[in-house]
Short mmCIF file of C-alpha atoms in Angstrom, two decimals:
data_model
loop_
_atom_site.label_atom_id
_atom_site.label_comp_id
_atom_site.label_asym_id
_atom_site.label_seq_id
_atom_site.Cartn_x
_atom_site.Cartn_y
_atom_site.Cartn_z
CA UNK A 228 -5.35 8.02 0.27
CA UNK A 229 -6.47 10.12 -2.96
CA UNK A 230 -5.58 13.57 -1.49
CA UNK A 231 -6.64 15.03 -4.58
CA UNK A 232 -9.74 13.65 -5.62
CA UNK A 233 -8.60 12.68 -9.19
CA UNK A 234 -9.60 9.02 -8.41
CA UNK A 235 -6.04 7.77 -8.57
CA UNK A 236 -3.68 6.93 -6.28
CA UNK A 237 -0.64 8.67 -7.19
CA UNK A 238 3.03 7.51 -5.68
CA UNK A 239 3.27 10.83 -3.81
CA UNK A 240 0.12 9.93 -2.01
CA UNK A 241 0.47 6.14 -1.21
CA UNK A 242 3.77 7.39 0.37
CA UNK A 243 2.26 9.97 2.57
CA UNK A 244 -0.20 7.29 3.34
CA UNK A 245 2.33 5.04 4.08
CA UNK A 246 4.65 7.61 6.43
CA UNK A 247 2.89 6.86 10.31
CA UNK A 248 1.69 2.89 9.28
CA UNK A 249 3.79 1.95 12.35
CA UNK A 250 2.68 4.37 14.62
CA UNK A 251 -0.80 4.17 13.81
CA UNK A 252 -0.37 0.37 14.03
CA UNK A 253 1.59 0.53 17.22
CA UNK A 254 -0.94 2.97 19.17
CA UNK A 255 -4.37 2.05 17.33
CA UNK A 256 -4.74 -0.81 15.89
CA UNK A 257 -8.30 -1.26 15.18
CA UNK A 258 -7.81 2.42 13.47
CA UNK A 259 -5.24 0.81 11.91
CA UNK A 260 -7.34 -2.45 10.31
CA UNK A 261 -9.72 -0.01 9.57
CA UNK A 262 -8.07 2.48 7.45
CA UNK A 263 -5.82 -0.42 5.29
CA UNK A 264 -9.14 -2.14 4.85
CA UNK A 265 -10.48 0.88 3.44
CA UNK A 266 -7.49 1.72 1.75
CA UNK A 267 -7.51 -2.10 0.27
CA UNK A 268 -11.14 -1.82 -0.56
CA UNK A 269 -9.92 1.51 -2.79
CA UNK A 270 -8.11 -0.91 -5.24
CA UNK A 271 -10.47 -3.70 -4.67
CA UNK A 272 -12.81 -2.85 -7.22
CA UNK A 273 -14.73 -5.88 -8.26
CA UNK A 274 -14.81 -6.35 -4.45
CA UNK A 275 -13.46 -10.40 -4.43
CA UNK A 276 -11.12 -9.75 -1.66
CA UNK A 277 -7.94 -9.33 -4.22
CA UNK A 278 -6.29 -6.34 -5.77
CA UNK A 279 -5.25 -7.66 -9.27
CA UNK A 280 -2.79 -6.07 -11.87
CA UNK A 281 -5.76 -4.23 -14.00
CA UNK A 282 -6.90 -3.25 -10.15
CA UNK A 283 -3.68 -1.56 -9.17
CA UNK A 284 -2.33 -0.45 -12.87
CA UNK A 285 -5.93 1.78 -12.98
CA UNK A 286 -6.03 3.41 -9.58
CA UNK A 287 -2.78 3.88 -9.22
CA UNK A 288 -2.43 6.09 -12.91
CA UNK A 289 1.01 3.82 -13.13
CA UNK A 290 1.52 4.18 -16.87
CA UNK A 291 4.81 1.68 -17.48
CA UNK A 292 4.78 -1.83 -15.34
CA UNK A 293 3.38 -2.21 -12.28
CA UNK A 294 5.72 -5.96 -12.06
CA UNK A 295 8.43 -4.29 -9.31
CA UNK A 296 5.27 -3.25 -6.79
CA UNK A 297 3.45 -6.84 -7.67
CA UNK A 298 6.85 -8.57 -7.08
CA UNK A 299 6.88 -7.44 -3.81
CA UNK A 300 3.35 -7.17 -2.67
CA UNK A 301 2.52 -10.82 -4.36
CA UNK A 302 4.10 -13.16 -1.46
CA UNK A 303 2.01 -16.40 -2.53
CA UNK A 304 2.73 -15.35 -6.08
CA UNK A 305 -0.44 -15.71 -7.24
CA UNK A 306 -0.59 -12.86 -9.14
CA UNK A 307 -2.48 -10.58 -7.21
CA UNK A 308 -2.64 -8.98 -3.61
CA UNK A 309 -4.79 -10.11 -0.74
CA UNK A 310 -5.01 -7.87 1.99
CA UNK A 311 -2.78 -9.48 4.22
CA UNK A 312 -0.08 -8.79 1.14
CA UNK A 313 -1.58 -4.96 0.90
CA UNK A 314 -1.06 -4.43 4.44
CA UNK A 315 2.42 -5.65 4.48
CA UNK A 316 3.14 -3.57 1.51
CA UNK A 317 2.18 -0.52 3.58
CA UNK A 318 4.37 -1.44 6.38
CA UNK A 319 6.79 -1.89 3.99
CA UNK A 320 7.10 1.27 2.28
CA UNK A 321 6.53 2.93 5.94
CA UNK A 322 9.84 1.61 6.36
CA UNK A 323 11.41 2.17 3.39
CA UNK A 324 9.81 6.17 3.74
CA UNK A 325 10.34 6.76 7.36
CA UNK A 326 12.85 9.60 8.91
CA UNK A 327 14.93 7.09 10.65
CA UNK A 328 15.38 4.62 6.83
CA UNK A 329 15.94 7.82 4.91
CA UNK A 330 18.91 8.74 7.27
CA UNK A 331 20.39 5.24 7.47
CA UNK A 332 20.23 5.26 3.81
CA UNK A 333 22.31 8.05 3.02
CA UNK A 334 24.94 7.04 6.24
CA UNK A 335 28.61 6.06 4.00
#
């Protein structure tokens, strides 16, 4: 996911991680629990199978709240994201970032 090597995850690059979830999911799907796992494991620092606030707020570089991404990603609301949670908020965003969304969106 870190395109650039700074060791954060920027927005630019979690989307253009996010753009083929789907299809990679669709056509290869142990490709596909591989690469989220290692993408979760990214965030995962201290490794206990949860991506926490500090977690996400630090690779990320997000410098003003991180609350709107935890809102969504948190569905147990336990403050922080399993990866079950991660993976659905990459599907989620591949929606919200695909061709097809991005044209319904801007249909009057």
């Amino acid at each position: 996911i870190d395109s650039n090597t700074d060791g954060l995850v920027d927005f630019t690059e979690f989307v253009a991680a996010t753009l083929h979830v789907h299809q990679l999911e669709e056509h290869n799907s142990v490709k596909w629990q591989q690469l989220s796992q290692a993408a979760f494991e990214k965030f995962d620092v201290d490794r206990d199978g949860y991506i926490t606030p500090e977690e996400l707020k630090m690779h990320t570089g997000l410098r003003g709240s991180i609350d709107p991404i935890l809102e969504e990603a948190d569905i147990d609301k336990d403050g922080r994201i399993s990866l079950p949670e991660f993976r659905r908020l990459l599907r989620t965003a591949s929606n919200l970032s695909s061709p097809t969304a991005h044209k319904a969106s801007h249909r009057t």
